[in-house]
């Protein structure tokens, strides 16, 4: 499904794909809708933690890492389309996605730990 929609930012030259197959729906939901939602929420979370708690390093560094990684993740997703699923950007996309998830998990656990102390 990775190349079901071959162009970006449009979908077959339109805002929405003209023909919907299961593969097109899967890619549209992942690369257009899901990616935007994740980018929005992770960026917002990273901004809030980095600017409201810069002195708390156990929150700052995981938040900053997640904020940077999610943008790298989107860039790699675009490279996957442009290179037609070349193995290097595709593998890096998976790796950076896992690292983003790990950074958000560390941020969540550190937040929980600090709240339990307070």
Coordinates of C-alpha atoms in Angstrom, one line a residue:
X1 CA 0.0 0.0 0.0
X2 CA 3.0 2.3 0.3
X3 CA 2.7 3.5 -3.3
X4 CA -1.1 3.3 -3.7
X5 CA -1.1 7.1 -3.9
X6 CA 2.0 8.0 -6.0
X7 CA 2.0 11.8 -5.5
X8 CA 2.3 14.2 -2.6
X9 CA 0.8 16.5 -1.3
X10 CA -2.1 15.8 -3.6
X11 CA -3.8 12.4 -4.2
X12 CA -3.8 11.7 -7.9
X13 CA -3.8 15.5 -8.4
X14 CA -6.7 16.1 -6.1
X15 CA -7.3 16.9 -2.5
X16 CA -9.0 13.5 -2.0
X17 CA -8.4 10.4 -4.1
X18 CA -11.0 10.0 -6.9
X19 CA -11.1 6.2 -6.5
X20 CA -11.0 4.5 -3.2
X21 CA -9.6 1.0 -2.9
X22 CA -8.6 -0.6 0.4
X23 CA -4.9 0.2 -0.4
X24 CA -5.7 3.8 -1.2
X25 CA -7.7 4.2 1.9
X26 CA -4.9 2.6 4.0
X27 CA -2.2 4.8 2.5
X28 CA -4.4 8.0 2.7
X29 CA -5.2 7.4 6.3
X30 CA -1.5 6.7 7.2
X31 CA 0.3 9.3 5.1
X32 CA -2.2 12.1 5.0
X33 CA -4.6 11.9 8.0
X34 CA -2.7 9.9 10.6
X35 CA 0.7 11.5 10.0
X36 CA -0.8 15.0 10.3
X37 CA -2.5 14.1 13.5
X38 CA 0.6 12.6 15.0
X39 CA 2.8 15.5 13.8
X40 CA 0.4 18.0 15.3
X41 CA 0.1 16.3 18.7
X42 CA 3.7 15.4 19.2
X43 CA 4.9 18.8 18.1
X44 CA 2.4 20.5 20.5
X45 CA 3.4 18.2 23.4
X46 CA 7.1 18.8 22.7
X47 CA 6.6 22.6 22.6
X48 CA 4.6 22.6 25.9
X49 CA 7.1 20.5 27.8
X50 CA 10.2 22.3 26.4
X51 CA 8.9 25.8 27.0
X52 CA 7.1 25.2 30.3
X53 CA 9.5 22.9 32.0
X54 CA 13.0 23.7 30.5
X55 CA 14.7 23.2 33.9
X56 CA 13.3 19.7 34.3
X57 CA 15.8 17.8 32.2
X58 CA 14.0 14.4 32.6
X59 CA 11.1 16.0 30.7
X60 CA 12.9 18.4 28.4
X61 CA 15.2 16.0 26.6
X62 CA 12.6 13.3 25.8
X63 CA 10.2 16.0 24.6
X64 CA 12.8 17.7 22.5
X65 CA 13.9 14.4 21.0
X66 CA 10.3 13.4 20.2
X67 CA 9.7 16.8 18.6
X68 CA 12.7 16.6 16.4
X69 CA 12.2 12.9 15.5
X70 CA 8.6 13.3 14.4
X71 CA 9.6 15.9 11.8
X72 CA 12.4 13.6 10.6
X73 CA 9.8 10.9 10.4
X74 CA 7.6 13.0 8.2
X75 CA 10.6 13.9 5.9
X76 CA 11.5 10.2 5.6
X77 CA 7.9 9.4 4.8
X78 CA 8.1 11.9 1.9
X79 CA 11.4 10.4 0.8
X80 CA 9.7 7.0 0.7
X81 CA 7.2 8.3 -1.9
X82 CA 9.9 10.2 -3.9
X83 CA 12.2 7.2 -4.0
X84 CA 9.4 4.7 -4.6
X85 CA 10.0 2.8 -1.4
X86 CA 13.8 2.6 -1.6
X87 CA 15.1 0.4 1.2
X88 CA 17.2 3.1 3.1
X89 CA 14.5 5.7 3.7
X90 CA 11.9 3.0 4.3
X91 CA 14.1 1.3 7.0
X92 CA 15.0 4.7 8.5
X93 CA 11.3 5.6 8.6
X94 CA 10.6 2.5 10.7
X95 CA 13.6 3.1 12.9
X96 CA 12.8 6.8 13.6
X97 CA 9.1 5.8 14.2
X98 CA 10.3 3.4 16.9
X99 CA 12.6 6.0 18.4
X100 CA 9.8 8.6 18.5
X101 CA 7.6 6.1 20.2
X102 CA 10.4 5.4 22.7
X103 CA 10.9 9.1 23.4
X104 CA 7.2 9.6 24.0
X105 CA 7.1 6.6 26.4
X106 CA 10.1 8.0 28.3
X107 CA 8.4 11.3 28.5
X108 CA 5.2 9.7 29.8
X109 CA 6.9 7.6 32.4
X110 CA 9.0 10.5 33.6
X111 CA 5.9 12.7 33.9
X112 CA 4.1 10.0 35.8
X113 CA 7.1 9.6 38.1
X114 CA 7.3 13.3 38.8
X115 CA 3.6 13.6 39.5
X116 CA 3.8 10.7 41.9
X117 CA 6.6 12.5 43.8
X118 CA 4.5 15.7 44.0

